[in-house]
PDB file of C-alpha atoms in Angstrom:
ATOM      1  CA  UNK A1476     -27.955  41.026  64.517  1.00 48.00           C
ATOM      2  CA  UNK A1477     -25.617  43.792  64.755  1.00 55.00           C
ATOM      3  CA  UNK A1478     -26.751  44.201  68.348  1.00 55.00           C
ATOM      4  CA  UNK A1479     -24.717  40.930  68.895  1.00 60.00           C
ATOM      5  CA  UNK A1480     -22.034  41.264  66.890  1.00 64.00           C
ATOM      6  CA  UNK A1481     -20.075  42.765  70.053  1.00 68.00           C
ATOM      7  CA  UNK A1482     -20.982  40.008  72.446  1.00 66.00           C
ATOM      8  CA  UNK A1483     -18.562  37.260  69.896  1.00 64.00           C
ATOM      9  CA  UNK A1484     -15.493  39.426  70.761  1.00 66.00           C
ATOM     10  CA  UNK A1485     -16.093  40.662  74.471  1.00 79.00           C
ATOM     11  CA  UNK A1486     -14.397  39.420  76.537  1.00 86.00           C
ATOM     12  CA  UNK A1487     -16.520  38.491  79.090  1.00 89.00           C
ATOM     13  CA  UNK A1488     -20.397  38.390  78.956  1.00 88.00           C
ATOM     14  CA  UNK A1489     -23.213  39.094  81.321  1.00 92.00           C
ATOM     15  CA  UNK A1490     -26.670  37.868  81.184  1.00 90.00           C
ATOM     16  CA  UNK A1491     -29.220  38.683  83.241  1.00 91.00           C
ATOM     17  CA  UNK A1492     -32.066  35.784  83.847  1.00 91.00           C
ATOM     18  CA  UNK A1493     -35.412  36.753  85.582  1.00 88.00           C
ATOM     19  CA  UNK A1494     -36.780  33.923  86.738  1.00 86.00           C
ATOM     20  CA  UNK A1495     -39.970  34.879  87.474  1.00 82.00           C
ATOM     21  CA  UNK A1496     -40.866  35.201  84.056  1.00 81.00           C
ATOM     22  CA  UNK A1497     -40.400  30.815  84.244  1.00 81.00           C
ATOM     23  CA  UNK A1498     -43.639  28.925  84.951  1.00 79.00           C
ATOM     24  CA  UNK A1499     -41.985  26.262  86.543  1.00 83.00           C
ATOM     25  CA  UNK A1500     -40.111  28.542  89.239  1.00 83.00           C
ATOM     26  CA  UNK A1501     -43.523  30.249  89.297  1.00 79.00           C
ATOM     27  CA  UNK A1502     -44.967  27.525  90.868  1.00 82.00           C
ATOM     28  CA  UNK A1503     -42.194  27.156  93.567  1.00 82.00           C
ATOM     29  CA  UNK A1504     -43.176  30.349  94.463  1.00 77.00           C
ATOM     30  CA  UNK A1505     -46.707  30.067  95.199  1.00 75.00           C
ATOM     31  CA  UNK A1506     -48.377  31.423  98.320  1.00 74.00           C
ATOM     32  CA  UNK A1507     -45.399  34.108  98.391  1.00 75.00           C
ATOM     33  CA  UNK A1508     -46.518  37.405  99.165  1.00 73.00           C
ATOM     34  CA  UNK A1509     -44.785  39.675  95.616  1.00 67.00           C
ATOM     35  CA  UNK A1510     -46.916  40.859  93.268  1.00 61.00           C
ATOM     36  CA  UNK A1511     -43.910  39.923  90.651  1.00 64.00           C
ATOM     37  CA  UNK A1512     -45.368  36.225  91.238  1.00 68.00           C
ATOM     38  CA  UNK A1513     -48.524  36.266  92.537  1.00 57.00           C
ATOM     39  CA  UNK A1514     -50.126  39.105  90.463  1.00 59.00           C
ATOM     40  CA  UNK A1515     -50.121  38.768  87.119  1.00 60.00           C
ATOM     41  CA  UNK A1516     -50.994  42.290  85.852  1.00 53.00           C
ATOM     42  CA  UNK A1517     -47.195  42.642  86.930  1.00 48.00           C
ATOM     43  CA  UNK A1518     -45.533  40.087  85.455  1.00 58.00           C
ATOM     44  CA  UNK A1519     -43.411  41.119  82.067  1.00 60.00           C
ATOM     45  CA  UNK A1520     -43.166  37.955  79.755  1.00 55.00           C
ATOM     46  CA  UNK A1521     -40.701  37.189  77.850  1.00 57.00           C
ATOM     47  CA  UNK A1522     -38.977  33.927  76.914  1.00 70.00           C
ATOM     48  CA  UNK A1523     -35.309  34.600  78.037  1.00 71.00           C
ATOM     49  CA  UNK A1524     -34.761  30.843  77.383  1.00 72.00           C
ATOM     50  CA  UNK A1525     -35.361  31.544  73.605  1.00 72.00           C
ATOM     51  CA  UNK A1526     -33.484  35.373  74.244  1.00 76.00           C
ATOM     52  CA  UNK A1527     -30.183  33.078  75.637  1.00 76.00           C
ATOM     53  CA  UNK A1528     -30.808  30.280  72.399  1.00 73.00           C
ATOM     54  CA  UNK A1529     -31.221  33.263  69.824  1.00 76.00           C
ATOM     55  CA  UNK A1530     -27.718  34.654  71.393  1.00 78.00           C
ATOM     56  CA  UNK A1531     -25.602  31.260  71.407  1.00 77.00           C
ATOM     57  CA  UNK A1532     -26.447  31.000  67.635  1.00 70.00           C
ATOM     58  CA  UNK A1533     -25.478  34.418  66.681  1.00 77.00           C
ATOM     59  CA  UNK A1534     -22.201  33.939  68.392  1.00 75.00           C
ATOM     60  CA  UNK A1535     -21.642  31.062  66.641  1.00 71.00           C
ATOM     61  CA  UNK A1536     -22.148  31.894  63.482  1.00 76.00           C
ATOM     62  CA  UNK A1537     -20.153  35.425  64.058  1.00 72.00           C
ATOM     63  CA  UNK A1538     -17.577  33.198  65.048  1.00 69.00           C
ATOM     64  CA  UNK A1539     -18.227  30.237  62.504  1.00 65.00           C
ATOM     65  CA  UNK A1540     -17.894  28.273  65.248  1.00 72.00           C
ATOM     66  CA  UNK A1541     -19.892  24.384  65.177  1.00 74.00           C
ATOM     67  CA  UNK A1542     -22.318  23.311  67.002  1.00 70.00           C
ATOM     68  CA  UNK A1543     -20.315  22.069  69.700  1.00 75.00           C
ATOM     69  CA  UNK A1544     -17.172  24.980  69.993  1.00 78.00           C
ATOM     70  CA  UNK A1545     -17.468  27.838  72.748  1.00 81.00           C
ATOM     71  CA  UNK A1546     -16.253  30.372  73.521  1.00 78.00           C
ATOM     72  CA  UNK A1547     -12.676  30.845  76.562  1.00 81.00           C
ATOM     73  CA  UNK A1548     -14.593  34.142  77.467  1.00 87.00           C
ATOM     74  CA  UNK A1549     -16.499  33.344  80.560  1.00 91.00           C
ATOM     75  CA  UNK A1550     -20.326  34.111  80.996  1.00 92.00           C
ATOM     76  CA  UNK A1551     -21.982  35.146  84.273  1.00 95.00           C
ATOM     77  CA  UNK A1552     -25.090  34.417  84.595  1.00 95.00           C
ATOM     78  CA  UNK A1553     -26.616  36.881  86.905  1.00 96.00           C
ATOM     79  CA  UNK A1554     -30.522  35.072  88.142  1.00 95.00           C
ATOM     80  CA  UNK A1555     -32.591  38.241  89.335  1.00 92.00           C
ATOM     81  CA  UNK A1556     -34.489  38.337  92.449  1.00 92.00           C
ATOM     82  CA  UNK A1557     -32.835  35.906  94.932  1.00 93.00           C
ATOM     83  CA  UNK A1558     -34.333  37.180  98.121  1.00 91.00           C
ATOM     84  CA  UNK A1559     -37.347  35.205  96.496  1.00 89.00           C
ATOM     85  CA  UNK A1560     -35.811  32.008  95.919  1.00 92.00           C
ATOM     86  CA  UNK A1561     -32.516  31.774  97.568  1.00 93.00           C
ATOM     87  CA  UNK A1562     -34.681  30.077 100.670  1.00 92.00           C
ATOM     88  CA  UNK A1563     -35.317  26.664  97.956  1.00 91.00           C
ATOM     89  CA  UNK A1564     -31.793  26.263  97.642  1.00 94.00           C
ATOM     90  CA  UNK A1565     -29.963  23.450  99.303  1.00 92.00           C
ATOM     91  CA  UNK A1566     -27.748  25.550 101.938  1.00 94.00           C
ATOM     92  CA  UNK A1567     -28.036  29.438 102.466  1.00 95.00           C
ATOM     93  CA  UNK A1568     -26.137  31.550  99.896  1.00 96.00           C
ATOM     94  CA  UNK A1569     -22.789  33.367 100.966  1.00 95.00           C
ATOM     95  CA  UNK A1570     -21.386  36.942  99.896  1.00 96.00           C
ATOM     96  CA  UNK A1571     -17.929  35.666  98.100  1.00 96.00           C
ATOM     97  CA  UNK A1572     -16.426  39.353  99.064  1.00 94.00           C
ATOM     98  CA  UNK A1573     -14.290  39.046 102.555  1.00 92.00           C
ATOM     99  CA  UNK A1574     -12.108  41.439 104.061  1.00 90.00           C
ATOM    100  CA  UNK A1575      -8.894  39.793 101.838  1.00 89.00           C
ATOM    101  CA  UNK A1576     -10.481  39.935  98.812  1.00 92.00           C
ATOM    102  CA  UNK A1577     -12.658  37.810  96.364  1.00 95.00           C
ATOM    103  CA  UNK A1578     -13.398  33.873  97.436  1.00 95.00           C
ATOM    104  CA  UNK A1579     -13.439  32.365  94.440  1.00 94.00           C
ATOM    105  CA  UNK A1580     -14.127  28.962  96.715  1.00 95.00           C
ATOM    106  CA  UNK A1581     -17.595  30.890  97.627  1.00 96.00           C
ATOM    107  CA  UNK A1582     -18.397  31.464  94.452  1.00 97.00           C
ATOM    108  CA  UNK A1583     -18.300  28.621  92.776  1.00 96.00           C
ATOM    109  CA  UNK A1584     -20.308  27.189  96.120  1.00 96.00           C
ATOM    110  CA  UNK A1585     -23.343  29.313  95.355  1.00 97.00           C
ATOM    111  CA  UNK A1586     -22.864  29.249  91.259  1.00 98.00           C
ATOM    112  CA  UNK A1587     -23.199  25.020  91.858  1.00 97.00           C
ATOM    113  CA  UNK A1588     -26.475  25.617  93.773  1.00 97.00           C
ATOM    114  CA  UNK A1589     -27.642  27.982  91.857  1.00 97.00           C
ATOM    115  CA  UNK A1590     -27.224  25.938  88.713  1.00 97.00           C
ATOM    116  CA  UNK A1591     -28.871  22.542  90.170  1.00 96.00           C
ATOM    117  CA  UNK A1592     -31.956  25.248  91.019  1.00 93.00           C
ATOM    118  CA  UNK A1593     -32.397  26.330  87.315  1.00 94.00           C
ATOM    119  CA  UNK A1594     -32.328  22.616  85.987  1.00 94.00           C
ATOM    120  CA  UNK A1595     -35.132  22.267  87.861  1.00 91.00           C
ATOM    121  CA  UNK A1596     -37.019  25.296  86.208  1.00 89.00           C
ATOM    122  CA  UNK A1597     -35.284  26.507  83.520  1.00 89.00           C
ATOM    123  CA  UNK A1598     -32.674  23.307  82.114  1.00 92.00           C
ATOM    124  CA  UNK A1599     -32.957  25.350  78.618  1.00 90.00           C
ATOM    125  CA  UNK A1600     -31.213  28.321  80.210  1.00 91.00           C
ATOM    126  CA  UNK A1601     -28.537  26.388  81.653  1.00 94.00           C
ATOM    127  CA  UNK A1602     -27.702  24.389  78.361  1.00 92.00           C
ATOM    128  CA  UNK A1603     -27.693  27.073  76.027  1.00 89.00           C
ATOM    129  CA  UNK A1604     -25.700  28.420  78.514  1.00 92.00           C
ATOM    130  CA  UNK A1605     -23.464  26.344  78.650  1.00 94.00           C
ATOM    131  CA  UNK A1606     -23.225  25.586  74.750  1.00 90.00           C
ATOM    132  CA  UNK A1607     -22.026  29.191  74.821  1.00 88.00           C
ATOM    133  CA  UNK A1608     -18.345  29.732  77.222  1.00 87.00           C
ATOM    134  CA  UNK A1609     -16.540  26.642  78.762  1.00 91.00           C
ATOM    135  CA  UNK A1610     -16.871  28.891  81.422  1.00 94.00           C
ATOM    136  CA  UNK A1611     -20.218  29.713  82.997  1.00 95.00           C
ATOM    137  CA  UNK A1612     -20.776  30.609  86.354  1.00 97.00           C
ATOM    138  CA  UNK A1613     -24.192  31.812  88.064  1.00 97.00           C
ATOM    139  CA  UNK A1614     -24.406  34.497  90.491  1.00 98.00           C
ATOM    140  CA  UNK A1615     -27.793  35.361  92.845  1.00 97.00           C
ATOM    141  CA  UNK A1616     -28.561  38.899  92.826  1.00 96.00           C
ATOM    142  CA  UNK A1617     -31.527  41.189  94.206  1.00 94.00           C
ATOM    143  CA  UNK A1618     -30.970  44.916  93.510  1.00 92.00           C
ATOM    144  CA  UNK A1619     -33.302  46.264  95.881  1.00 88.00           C
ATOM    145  CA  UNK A1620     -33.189  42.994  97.907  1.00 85.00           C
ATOM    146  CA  UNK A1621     -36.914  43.084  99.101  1.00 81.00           C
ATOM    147  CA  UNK A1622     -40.498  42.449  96.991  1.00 76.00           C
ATOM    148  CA  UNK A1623     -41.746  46.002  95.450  1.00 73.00           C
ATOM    149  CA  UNK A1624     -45.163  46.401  96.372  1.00 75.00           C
ATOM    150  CA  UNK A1625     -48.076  48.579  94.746  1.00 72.00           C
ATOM    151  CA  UNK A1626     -48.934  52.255  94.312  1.00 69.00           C
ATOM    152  CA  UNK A1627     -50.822  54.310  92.848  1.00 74.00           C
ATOM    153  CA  UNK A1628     -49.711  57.395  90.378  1.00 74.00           C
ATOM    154  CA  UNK A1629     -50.085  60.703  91.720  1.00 75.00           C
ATOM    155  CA  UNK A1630     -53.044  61.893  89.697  1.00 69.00           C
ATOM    156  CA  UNK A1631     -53.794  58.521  87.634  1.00 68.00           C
ATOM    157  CA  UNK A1632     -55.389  55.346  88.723  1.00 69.00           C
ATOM    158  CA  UNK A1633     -52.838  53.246  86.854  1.00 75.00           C
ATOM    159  CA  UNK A1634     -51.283  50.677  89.616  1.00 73.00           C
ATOM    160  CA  UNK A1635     -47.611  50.296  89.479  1.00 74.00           C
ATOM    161  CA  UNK A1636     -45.413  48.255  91.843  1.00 73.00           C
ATOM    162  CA  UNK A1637     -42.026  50.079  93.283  1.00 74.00           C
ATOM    163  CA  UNK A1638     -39.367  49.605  95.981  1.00 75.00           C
ATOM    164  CA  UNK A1639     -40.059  50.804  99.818  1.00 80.00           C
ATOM    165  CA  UNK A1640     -37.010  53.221 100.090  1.00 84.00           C
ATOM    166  CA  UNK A1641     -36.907  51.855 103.604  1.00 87.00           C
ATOM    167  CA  UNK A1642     -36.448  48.347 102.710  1.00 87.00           C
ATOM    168  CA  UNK A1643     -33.778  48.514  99.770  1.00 91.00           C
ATOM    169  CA  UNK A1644     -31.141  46.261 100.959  1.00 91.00           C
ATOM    170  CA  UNK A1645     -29.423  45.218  97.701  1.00 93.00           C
ATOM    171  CA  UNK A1646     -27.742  41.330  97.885  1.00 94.00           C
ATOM    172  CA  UNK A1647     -24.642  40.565  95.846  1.00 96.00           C
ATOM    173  CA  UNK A1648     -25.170  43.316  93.106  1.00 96.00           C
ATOM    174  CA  UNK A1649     -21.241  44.115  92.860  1.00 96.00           C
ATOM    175  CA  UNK A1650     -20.303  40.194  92.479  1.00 97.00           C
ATOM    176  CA  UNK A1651     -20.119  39.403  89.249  1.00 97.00           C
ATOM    177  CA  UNK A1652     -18.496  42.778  87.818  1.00 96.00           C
ATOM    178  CA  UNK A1653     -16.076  42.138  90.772  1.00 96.00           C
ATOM    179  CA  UNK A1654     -15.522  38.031  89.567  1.00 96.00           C
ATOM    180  CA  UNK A1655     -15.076  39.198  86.118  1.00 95.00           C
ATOM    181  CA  UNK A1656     -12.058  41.531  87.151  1.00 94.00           C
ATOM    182  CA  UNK A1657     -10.435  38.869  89.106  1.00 93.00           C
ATOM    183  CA  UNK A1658     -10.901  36.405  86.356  1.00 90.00           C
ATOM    184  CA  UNK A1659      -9.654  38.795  83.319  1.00 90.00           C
ATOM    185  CA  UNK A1660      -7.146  41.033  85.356  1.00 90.00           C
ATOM    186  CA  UNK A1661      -6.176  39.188  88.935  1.00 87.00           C
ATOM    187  CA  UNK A1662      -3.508  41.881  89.593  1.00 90.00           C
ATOM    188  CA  UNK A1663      -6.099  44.255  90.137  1.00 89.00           C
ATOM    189  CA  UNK A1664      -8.527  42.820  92.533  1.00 90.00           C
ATOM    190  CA  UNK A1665      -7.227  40.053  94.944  1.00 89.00           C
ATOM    191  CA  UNK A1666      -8.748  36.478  95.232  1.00 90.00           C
ATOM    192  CA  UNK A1667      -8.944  35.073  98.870  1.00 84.00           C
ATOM    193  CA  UNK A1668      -8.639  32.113 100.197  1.00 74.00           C
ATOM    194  CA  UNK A1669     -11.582  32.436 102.663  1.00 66.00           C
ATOM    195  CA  UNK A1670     -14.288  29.298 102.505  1.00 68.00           C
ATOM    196  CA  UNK A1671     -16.546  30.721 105.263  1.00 54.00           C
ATOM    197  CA  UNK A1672     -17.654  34.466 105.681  1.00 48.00           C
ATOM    198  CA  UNK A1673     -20.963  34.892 107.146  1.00 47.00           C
ATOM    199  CA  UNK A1674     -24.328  34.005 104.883  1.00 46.00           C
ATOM    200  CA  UNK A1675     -26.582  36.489 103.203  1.00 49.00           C
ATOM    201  CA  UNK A1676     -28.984  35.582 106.331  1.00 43.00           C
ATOM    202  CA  UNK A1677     -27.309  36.574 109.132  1.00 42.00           C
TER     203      UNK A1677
END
């Protein structure tokens, strides 16, 4: 419990989602070529849905908040891997950082998306969520923006799966560190007005 206590007084919180630890988003994925998903020696379980439940009531009860108070400190809810999924949402995603600063138009763009995605797959995520800040926003990130593929230990024959240094091409990494600035202390990073930068294909 006491490695909770801080997240009740912070004043804003990050959690990090892997979806492909979600059976349902699993199966949107099938017949994609990433061992994260398709092998399942790889695959670290873990049920961050009860993780995110096990959180909102510690808060709470730090708090002695009920069952229906949250919190004005805004959660960002950063969903791992996007290059794998980004392609099932319902437009392409696009980087909210432009030239004049932080779109905060762009951001809430992909967050909606993003969000109708995990009710889909994960709908306990996104309520317990929810039942934690008034403000919850979700934010696509990949931070080596490609699928790791196997190897082999120097030495062992234990398989592993890694990066291709060639390949790493993080995607949106720096967003929501940069959105929780802007939302706690505007005066130091600048919010733009811009609706339309390029999209994370291009």
């Amino acid at each position: 419990e006491d490695a909770t206590r801080h997240l009740a007084t912070s004043d804003a919180i990050f959690f990090l989602y892997d979806p492909a630890t979600n059976v349902k988003f699993r199966k949107k994925l099938a017949g994609k070529d990433d061992p994260q998903v398709s092998d399942e020696k790889f695959l670290k379980l873990n049920r961050q849905d009860n993780i995110i439940a096990e959180m909102r009531i510690r808060i709470k009860s730090e708090l002695y908040l009920d069952a229906g108070e949250r919190l004005e400190s805004p959660l960002a809810m950063i969903v791992g891997k996007c290059d794998l999924w980004a392609d099932l949402l319902d437009a392409p995603l696009v980087d909210p950082v432009t030239p004049d600063g932080l779109s905060l138009e762009i951001v809430a763009s992909n967050s909606d998306m993003i969000r109708k995605f995990l009710l889909s797959t994960s709908p306990g995520v996104v309520g317990n969520a929810e039942a934690i800040s008034r403000e919850v926003v979700y934010f696509p990130v990949s931070p080596i923006g490609h699928s790791p593929r196997p190897f082999k230990v120097l030495g062992g024959s234990d398989e592993r799966i890694g990066p291709v240094p060639g390949n790493v091409n993080p995607i949106q990494v720096e967003v929501p560190v940069i959105w929780a600035l802007a939302r706690l202390h505007p005066e130091i990073v600048p919010v733009s007005t811009a609706t339309s930068p390029s999209s994370e294909t291009d």
